[in-house]
Coordinates of N, CA and C in Angstrom, one line a residue:
F81 N -1.9 34.1 -30.5 CA -2.7 32.9 -30.8 C -3.9 32.8 -29.9
L82 N -3.6 33.1 -28.6 CA -4.7 33.0 -27.6 C -5.8 34.0 -27.9
S83 N -5.4 35.2 -28.3 CA -6.4 36.2 -28.6 C -7.3 35.8 -29.9
L84 N -6.6 35.1 -30.8 CA -7.3 34.6 -32.0 C -8.4 33.5 -31.6
L85 N -8.0 32.7 -30.6 CA -8.9 31.7 -30.1 C -10.1 32.3 -29.4
L86 N -9.8 33.4 -28.6 CA -10.9 34.0 -27.9 C -11.8 34.7 -28.9
I87 N -11.3 35.3 -30.0 CA -12.2 35.9 -31.0 C -13.1 34.9 -31.6
H88 N -12.5 33.7 -31.9 CA -13.3 32.6 -32.5 C -14.3 32.1 -31.5
A89 N -13.9 32.0 -30.3 CA -14.8 31.5 -29.3 C -16.0 32.5 -29.0
S90 N -15.7 33.8 -29.1 CA -16.8 34.8 -28.9 C -17.7 34.8 -30.1
A91 N -17.2 34.4 -31.3 CA -18.0 34.4 -32.5 C -19.0 33.2 -32.4
F92 N -18.7 32.2 -31.6 CA -19.6 31.1 -31.4 C -20.7 31.5 -30.4
N93 N -21.8 32.0 -30.9 CA -22.8 32.6 -30.0 C -23.3 31.7 -29.0
I94 N -23.2 31.9 -27.8 CA -23.7 31.1 -26.7 C -25.0 31.7 -26.3
N95 N -26.1 31.1 -26.8 CA -27.4 31.7 -26.6 C -28.4 30.6 -26.4
S96 N -29.0 30.4 -25.2 CA -29.9 29.3 -25.0 C -31.3 29.6 -25.5
N97 N -31.6 30.9 -25.8 CA -32.9 31.2 -26.3 C -33.1 31.0 -27.8
V98 N -32.0 30.8 -28.5 CA -32.2 30.5 -30.0 C -33.0 29.2 -30.1
F99 N -34.1 29.4 -30.8 CA -35.0 28.2 -31.1 C -35.5 27.6 -29.8
S100 N -35.4 28.2 -28.7 CA -35.9 27.7 -27.4 C -35.6 26.3 -27.2
G101 N -34.3 26.0 -27.2 CA -33.8 24.6 -26.9 C -34.3 23.6 -28.0
R102 N -34.2 24.0 -29.2 CA -34.5 23.1 -30.3 C -36.0 22.7 -30.4
S103 N -36.9 23.5 -29.6 CA -38.3 23.1 -29.6 C -39.2 23.9 -30.5
M104 N -38.6 25.0 -31.1 CA -39.4 25.8 -32.0 C -39.7 25.1 -33.3
C105 N -40.8 25.2 -33.8 CA -41.2 24.6 -35.0 C -40.3 25.0 -36.2
L106 N -39.7 24.1 -36.8 CA -38.8 24.4 -37.9 C -39.4 23.9 -39.3
S107 N -40.7 24.1 -39.4 CA -41.4 23.6 -40.6 C -41.0 24.4 -41.8
G108 N -40.5 25.6 -41.7 CA -40.1 26.4 -42.8 C -41.1 27.3 -43.3
A109 N -42.3 27.2 -42.9 CA -43.3 28.2 -43.4 C -44.3 28.5 -42.2
S110 N -44.8 29.7 -42.1 CA -45.7 30.0 -41.1 C -47.0 29.3 -41.4
S111 N -47.9 29.2 -40.4 CA -49.2 28.5 -40.6 C -50.0 29.2 -41.7
S112 N -49.9 30.5 -42.0 CA -50.6 31.1 -43.0 C -50.1 30.7 -44.4
Q113 N -48.9 30.2 -44.5 CA -48.3 29.8 -45.8 C -48.4 28.3 -46.1
Q114 N -48.8 27.5 -45.1 CA -48.8 26.1 -45.2 C -50.1 25.6 -46.0
S115 N -49.9 24.5 -46.7 CA -51.0 23.9 -47.5 C -51.9 23.2 -46.5
P116 N -53.1 22.8 -47.0 CA -54.0 22.0 -46.1 C -53.4 20.7 -45.6
T117 N -52.6 20.1 -46.5 CA -52.0 18.8 -46.0 C -50.9 19.1 -44.9
Q118 N -50.2 20.2 -45.1 CA -49.2 20.5 -44.0 C -49.9 20.9 -42.7
L119 N -51.0 21.5 -42.8 CA -51.8 21.8 -41.5 C -52.5 20.6 -41.0
N120 N -52.5 19.5 -41.7 CA -53.2 18.2 -41.4 C -54.7 18.4 -41.2
L121 N -55.3 19.3 -42.1 CA -56.7 19.5 -42.1 C -57.5 18.3 -42.7
L122 N -56.8 17.5 -43.5 CA -57.5 16.3 -44.1 C -57.3 15.1 -43.2
G123 N -56.7 15.2 -42.1 CA -56.6 14.1 -41.1 C -55.8 12.9 -41.6
G124 N -54.9 13.1 -42.5 CA -54.0 12.0 -42.9 C -54.7 11.1 -43.9
L125 N -55.8 11.5 -44.5 CA -56.5 10.6 -45.5 C -55.6 10.2 -46.7
F126 N -54.8 11.1 -47.1 CA -54.0 10.8 -48.3 C -52.5 10.7 -47.9
G127 N -52.0 9.5 -47.8 CA -50.6 9.3 -47.5 C -50.3 8.9 -46.1
E128 N -49.0 8.8 -45.8 CA -48.6 8.3 -44.5 C -48.7 9.3 -43.5
K129 N -48.7 8.9 -42.3 CA -48.8 9.8 -41.1 C -47.3 10.1 -40.8
K130 N -47.0 11.4 -40.8 CA -45.7 11.9 -40.6 C -45.6 12.3 -39.1
N131 N -44.3 12.4 -38.7 CA -44.0 12.9 -37.4 C -44.4 14.4 -37.4
T132 N -45.2 14.9 -36.5 CA -45.6 16.3 -36.4 C -45.0 17.0 -35.2
D133 N -44.1 16.3 -34.5 CA -43.5 16.9 -33.3 C -42.1 17.4 -33.7
P134 N -41.9 18.8 -33.8 CA -40.6 19.3 -34.2 C -39.5 19.0 -33.2
T135 N -39.8 18.6 -32.0 CA -38.8 18.4 -31.0 C -38.2 17.0 -31.1
V136 N -38.8 16.1 -31.9 CA -38.3 14.8 -32.1 C -37.3 14.8 -33.3
P137 N -36.0 14.5 -33.0 CA -35.0 14.6 -34.1 C -35.0 13.4 -34.9
K138 N -34.4 13.5 -36.1 CA -34.0 12.4 -36.9 C -32.5 12.2 -36.8
R139 N -32.1 11.0 -36.3 CA -30.7 10.7 -36.2 C -30.1 10.5 -37.5
M140 N -29.1 11.4 -37.8 CA -28.4 11.3 -39.1 C -27.3 10.3 -39.1
F141 N -26.5 10.3 -38.0 CA -25.5 9.2 -37.8 C -25.1 9.2 -36.4
E142 N -24.5 8.1 -36.0 CA -23.9 8.0 -34.6 C -22.6 7.2 -34.7
I143 N -21.6 7.7 -34.1 CA -20.3 7.0 -34.1 C -20.0 6.6 -32.6
E144 N -19.8 5.3 -32.4 CA -19.5 4.7 -31.1 C -18.0 4.9 -30.8
C145 N -17.7 5.4 -29.6 CA -16.3 5.6 -29.2 C -16.0 4.9 -27.9
T146 N -14.7 4.7 -27.7 CA -14.3 4.1 -26.5 C -13.9 5.2 -25.5
N147 N -13.6 6.4 -26.0 CA -13.2 7.5 -25.2 C -13.4 8.8 -25.9
I148 N -14.0 9.8 -25.2 CA -14.2 11.1 -25.7 C -13.9 12.1 -24.6
K149 N -13.1 13.1 -25.0 CA -12.8 14.2 -24.1 C -13.8 15.4 -24.5
P150 N -15.0 15.4 -23.9 CA -16.0 16.3 -24.4 C -15.7 17.8 -24.5
G151 N -15.0 18.3 -23.5 CA -14.7 19.7 -23.5 C -13.8 20.1 -24.7
G152 N -12.7 19.4 -24.9 CA -11.8 19.6 -26.0 C -12.4 19.4 -27.3
L153 N -13.2 18.3 -27.4 CA -13.8 17.9 -28.7 C -14.9 19.0 -29.1
R154 N -15.7 19.4 -28.1 CA -16.7 20.4 -28.3 C -16.0 21.7 -28.8
F155 N -14.9 22.1 -28.2 CA -14.2 23.3 -28.6 C -13.7 23.2 -30.1
A156 N -13.0 22.0 -30.4 CA -12.5 21.8 -31.7 C -13.6 21.8 -32.8
L157 N -14.6 21.0 -32.5 CA -15.7 21.0 -33.5 C -16.5 22.3 -33.6
G158 N -16.5 23.0 -32.5 CA -17.2 24.4 -32.5 C -16.4 25.3 -33.4
L159 N -15.1 25.3 -33.3 CA -14.3 26.1 -34.2 C -14.5 25.7 -35.7
F160 N -14.6 24.4 -35.9 CA -14.8 23.9 -37.2 C -16.1 24.4 -37.8
L161 N -17.2 24.3 -36.9 CA -18.5 24.7 -37.4 C -18.6 26.3 -37.6
I162 N -17.9 27.0 -36.8 CA -17.8 28.5 -37.0 C -17.2 28.7 -38.4
G163 N -16.2 28.0 -38.8 CA -15.7 28.1 -40.1 C -16.6 27.7 -41.3
Q164 N -17.6 27.0 -41.0 CA -18.6 26.5 -42.0 C -19.8 27.5 -42.2
Q165 N -19.8 28.5 -41.3 CA -21.0 29.5 -41.3 C -21.1 30.2 -42.7
G166 N -20.0 30.4 -43.4 CA -20.1 31.1 -44.7 C -20.1 30.2 -45.9
T167 N -20.6 28.9 -45.7 CA -20.6 27.9 -46.7 C -22.0 27.7 -47.2
P168 N -22.4 27.9 -48.4 CA -21.7 28.3 -49.6 C -21.5 29.8 -49.7
V169 N -22.3 30.6 -49.0 CA -22.2 32.0 -49.0 C -22.3 32.5 -47.6
K170 N -21.8 33.7 -47.3 CA -21.8 34.3 -46.0 C -23.2 34.4 -45.5
G171 N -23.4 33.9 -44.2 CA -24.7 33.9 -43.6 C -25.6 32.7 -43.9
S172 N -25.1 31.7 -44.5 CA -25.9 30.5 -44.8 C -26.2 29.7 -43.6
W173 N -25.2 29.6 -42.7 CA -25.4 28.9 -41.4 C -25.1 29.8 -40.2
K174 N -25.7 29.4 -39.1 CA -25.4 30.1 -37.8 C -25.1 29.0 -36.8
A175 N -23.9 29.1 -36.3 CA -23.4 28.1 -35.3 C -23.8 28.6 -33.9
N176 N -24.2 27.7 -33.0 CA -24.6 28.1 -31.7 C -24.2 26.9 -30.7
Q177 N -23.6 27.3 -29.6 CA -23.4 26.3 -28.5 C -24.4 26.5 -27.5
A178 N -25.3 25.5 -27.3 CA -26.4 25.5 -26.3 C -25.8 25.3 -24.9
D179 N -26.6 25.7 -23.9 CA -26.2 25.5 -22.5 C -25.9 24.1 -22.2
D180 N -26.5 23.1 -22.9 CA -26.3 21.7 -22.6 C -25.1 21.2 -23.2
G181 N -24.3 22.1 -23.9 CA -23.0 21.6 -24.5 C -23.2 21.1 -25.9
V182 N -24.4 21.1 -26.4 CA -24.6 20.6 -27.8 C -24.3 21.7 -28.7
L183 N -23.7 21.3 -29.9 CA -23.4 22.2 -30.9 C -24.5 22.2 -32.0
D184 N -25.2 23.4 -32.2 CA -26.3 23.5 -33.1 C -25.8 24.3 -34.3
M185 N -26.4 23.9 -35.5 CA -26.2 24.6 -36.7 C -27.5 24.9 -37.4
Y186 N -27.9 26.2 -37.5 CA -29.1 26.6 -38.1 C -28.9 27.1 -39.5
Y187 N -29.8 26.7 -40.4 CA -29.7 27.1 -41.8 C -30.5 28.4 -42.0
V188 N -30.1 29.2 -43.0 CA -30.7 30.5 -43.2 C -32.2 30.4 -43.5
D189 N -32.7 29.3 -44.1 CA -34.1 29.3 -44.5 C -35.0 28.8 -43.3
N190 N -34.4 28.4 -42.2 CA -35.1 28.0 -41.0 C -36.1 26.8 -41.2
T191 N -35.8 26.0 -42.2 CA -36.6 24.8 -42.4 C -36.1 23.6 -41.5
A192 N -34.9 23.7 -41.1 CA -34.3 22.6 -40.3 C -33.0 23.1 -39.7
M193 N -32.5 22.3 -38.8 CA -31.2 22.5 -38.2 C -30.6 21.2 -37.7
F194 N -29.3 21.1 -37.5 CA -28.7 19.9 -36.9 C -27.9 20.2 -35.7
S195 N -27.8 19.2 -34.8 CA -27.1 19.3 -33.6 C -26.1 18.2 -33.5
V196 N -24.9 18.5 -33.0 CA -23.8 17.6 -32.8 C -23.9 17.3 -31.3
V197 N -24.1 16.0 -30.9 CA -24.3 15.6 -29.5 C -23.2 14.7 -29.1
M198 N -22.6 15.0 -28.0 CA -21.5 14.2 -27.5 C -21.8 13.6 -26.2
S199 N -21.6 12.3 -26.0 CA -21.7 11.6 -24.7 C -20.3 11.0 -24.4
E200 N -20.2 10.3 -23.4 CA -18.9 9.7 -23.0 C -18.5 8.6 -23.9
T201 N -19.5 8.0 -24.6 CA -19.2 6.8 -25.5 C -19.7 7.0 -26.9
S202 N -20.2 8.1 -27.3 CA -20.7 8.3 -28.7 C -20.7 9.8 -29.1
L203 N -20.7 9.9 -30.4 CA -20.8 11.3 -31.0 C -21.9 11.1 -32.1
S204 N -22.9 11.9 -32.0 CA -24.0 11.7 -33.0 C -24.5 13.1 -33.5
V205 N -25.2 13.0 -34.7 CA -25.7 14.2 -35.3 C -27.2 14.0 -35.5
D206 N -28.0 14.9 -35.0 CA -29.5 14.8 -35.1 C -30.0 16.0 -35.9
R207 N -31.0 15.7 -36.7 CA -31.7 16.8 -37.5 C -33.0 17.1 -36.8
Y208 N -33.3 18.4 -36.7 CA -34.6 18.9 -36.2 C -35.3 19.6 -37.3
G209 N -36.5 19.4 -37.6 CA -37.3 20.1 -38.6 C -38.2 19.1 -39.3
L210 N -39.4 19.5 -39.5 CA -40.4 18.6 -40.0 C -40.3 18.4 -41.5
E211 N -40.0 19.5 -42.2 CA -39.9 19.4 -43.7 C -38.7 20.2 -44.2
P212 N -37.5 19.7 -44.1 CA -36.4 20.5 -44.5 C -36.4 20.7 -46.0
S213 N -36.0 21.9 -46.4 CA -36.0 22.3 -47.8 C -35.0 21.5 -48.6
L214 N -35.1 21.4 -49.9 CA -34.2 20.7 -50.7 C -32.8 21.4 -50.6
Q215 N -32.8 22.7 -50.6 CA -31.6 23.4 -50.4 C -30.9 23.1 -49.1
Y216 N -31.7 23.1 -48.0 CA -31.1 22.7 -46.7 C -30.5 21.3 -46.7
Q217 N -31.2 20.3 -47.3 CA -30.7 19.0 -47.3 C -29.4 18.9 -48.1
L218 N -29.3 19.6 -49.2 CA -28.0 19.6 -50.0 C -26.9 20.2 -49.2
Q219 N -27.1 21.4 -48.6 CA -26.1 22.1 -47.8 C -25.7 21.3 -46.6
E220 N -26.7 20.7 -45.9 CA -26.5 19.9 -44.7 C -25.5 18.7 -45.1
S221 N -25.8 18.0 -46.2 CA -25.0 16.9 -46.6 C -23.6 17.3 -46.8
L222 N -23.4 18.4 -47.5 CA -22.0 18.9 -47.7 C -21.3 19.2 -46.4
V223 N -22.0 19.9 -45.5 CA -21.3 20.3 -44.2 C -21.1 19.0 -43.4
L224 N -22.0 18.0 -43.3 CA -21.8 16.8 -42.5 C -20.7 16.0 -43.1
H225 N -20.5 15.9 -44.4 CA -19.4 15.1 -44.9 C -18.1 15.8 -44.5
R226 N -18.0 17.1 -44.5 CA -16.8 17.8 -44.1 C -16.6 17.6 -42.6
L227 N -17.7 17.6 -41.8 CA -17.6 17.4 -40.4 C -17.0 16.0 -40.1
L228 N -17.5 15.0 -40.9 CA -16.9 13.6 -40.8 C -15.4 13.6 -41.1
D229 N -15.0 14.4 -42.1 CA -13.6 14.5 -42.4 C -12.8 15.0 -41.2
E230 N -13.4 16.1 -40.6 CA -12.7 16.7 -39.4 C -12.7 15.7 -38.2
I231 N -13.8 15.0 -38.0 CA -13.8 14.0 -36.9 C -12.8 12.9 -37.1
E232 N -12.7 12.4 -38.4 CA -11.7 11.4 -38.7 C -10.3 11.9 -38.5
T233 N -10.0 13.1 -38.8 CA -8.7 13.7 -38.6 C -8.4 13.8 -37.1
L234 N -9.4 14.2 -36.3 CA -9.2 14.3 -34.9 C -8.9 12.9 -34.2
A235 N -9.6 11.9 -34.7 CA -9.5 10.6 -34.1 C -8.3 9.8 -34.7
L236 N -8.0 9.9 -35.9 CA -7.0 9.1 -36.5 C -5.8 9.8 -37.1
G237 N -5.9 11.1 -37.4 CA -4.9 11.8 -38.2 C -3.8 12.3 -37.3
G238 N -2.9 13.0 -38.0 CA -1.8 13.6 -37.3 C -0.5 13.1 -37.9
E239 N 0.4 14.0 -38.0 CA 1.7 13.7 -38.6 C 2.6 12.8 -37.7
E240 N 2.4 13.1 -36.4 CA 3.2 12.3 -35.4 C 2.3 11.3 -34.8
E241 N 2.9 10.3 -34.2 CA 2.1 9.2 -33.5 C 1.6 9.8 -32.2
V242 N 0.3 9.8 -32.0 CA -0.3 10.3 -30.8 C -1.0 9.1 -30.1
E243 N -0.7 8.9 -28.8 CA -1.3 7.8 -28.1 C -2.8 8.0 -28.0
D244 N -3.6 6.9 -27.9 CA -5.0 7.0 -27.9 C -5.5 7.8 -26.7
E245 N -4.9 7.7 -25.6 CA -5.4 8.4 -24.4 C -5.2 9.9 -24.5
N246 N -4.4 10.4 -25.4 CA -4.2 11.8 -25.6 C -5.0 12.4 -26.8
R247 N -5.8 11.6 -27.4 CA -6.7 12.0 -28.5 C -8.0 12.5 -27.9
L248 N -8.7 13.4 -28.7 CA -9.9 14.0 -28.3 C -11.0 12.9 -28.3
L249 N -10.9 12.0 -29.3 CA -11.9 10.9 -29.3 C -11.2 9.7 -29.9
V250 N -11.6 8.5 -29.5 CA -11.1 7.2 -29.9 C -12.3 6.4 -30.4
F251 N -12.3 6.0 -31.7 CA -13.4 5.2 -32.2 C -13.4 3.8 -31.6
A252 N -14.6 3.3 -31.4 CA -14.7 1.9 -31.0 C -14.3 0.9 -32.2
K253 N -14.6 1.3 -33.4 CA -14.2 0.6 -34.6 C -13.5 1.5 -35.6
P254 N -12.2 1.8 -35.4 CA -11.5 2.8 -36.2 C -11.5 2.5 -37.7
E255 N -11.6 1.2 -38.1 CA -11.5 0.9 -39.5 C -12.8 1.3 -40.2
T256 N -14.0 1.3 -39.6 CA -15.2 1.4 -40.2 C -16.1 2.6 -39.7
A257 N -15.7 3.2 -38.6 CA -16.6 4.2 -38.0 C -17.1 5.3 -38.9
V258 N -16.2 6.0 -39.6 CA -16.5 7.1 -40.5 C -17.2 6.6 -41.7
S259 N -16.8 5.5 -42.3 CA -17.4 5.0 -43.5 C -18.8 4.5 -43.3
E260 N -19.1 4.0 -42.1 CA -20.5 3.6 -41.8 C -21.4 4.8 -41.6
A261 N -20.8 5.9 -41.0 CA -21.6 7.1 -40.8 C -21.9 7.8 -42.2
R262 N -20.9 7.7 -43.1 CA -21.1 8.3 -44.4 C -22.1 7.6 -45.2
K263 N -22.3 6.3 -45.0 CA -23.3 5.5 -45.7 C -24.7 6.0 -45.4
K264 N -24.9 6.6 -44.3 CA -26.2 7.1 -43.8 C -26.5 8.5 -44.4
L265 N -25.5 9.1 -45.0 CA -25.7 10.5 -45.6 C -25.9 10.4 -47.1
P266 N -26.5 11.4 -47.7 CA -26.5 11.4 -49.2 C -25.1 11.4 -49.7
A267 N -25.0 11.0 -51.0 CA -23.7 10.9 -51.6 C -23.0 12.3 -51.7
R268 N -21.7 12.2 -51.7 CA -21.0 13.5 -51.9 C -20.1 13.4 -53.1
A269 N -19.8 14.6 -53.6 CA -19.0 14.7 -54.8 C -17.6 14.2 -54.6
E270 N -17.0 13.6 -55.7 CA -15.6 13.1 -55.6 C -14.7 14.3 -55.4
D271 N -13.7 14.1 -54.6 CA -12.7 15.2 -54.3 C -11.6 15.2 -55.4

């Protein structure tokens, strides 16, 4: 069992150079492929002024917690995200644990990525990328709904009664934490 865990842990590529700490432009197209409006040559004459800094994330959801065991939770969610790399097809996603302990998921088209960020009192997911493709948004939604299922299981699930102090995370509002996070995501298919 320990060797299996080590194999899974080694599959979770620990590389701080990937996307240079989430600061690489994730616009999805090189400057030679971008339209004049993407390059902002028209100075924002037509339409709203969009965020042009790829290092500023969009908060997808945040769950307030009363207690988080960051090491154990990072390991459990890391294994979960490794399992999602082949969804919907092999090579669709690439999981990475950054040096700062954040779990990153990169999509194959490089238009965007998301990060799972843990603090002592919250767990949040941030999206990086200026113009995520429609395909990215669809696949991200599916993965994030499954991630919420996993988080809910870790916080509330289990066949036996587990004391709160022994859980990897304890929600501040157990009745509504996951449902409130789901409301911020696109709809998911019925199970």
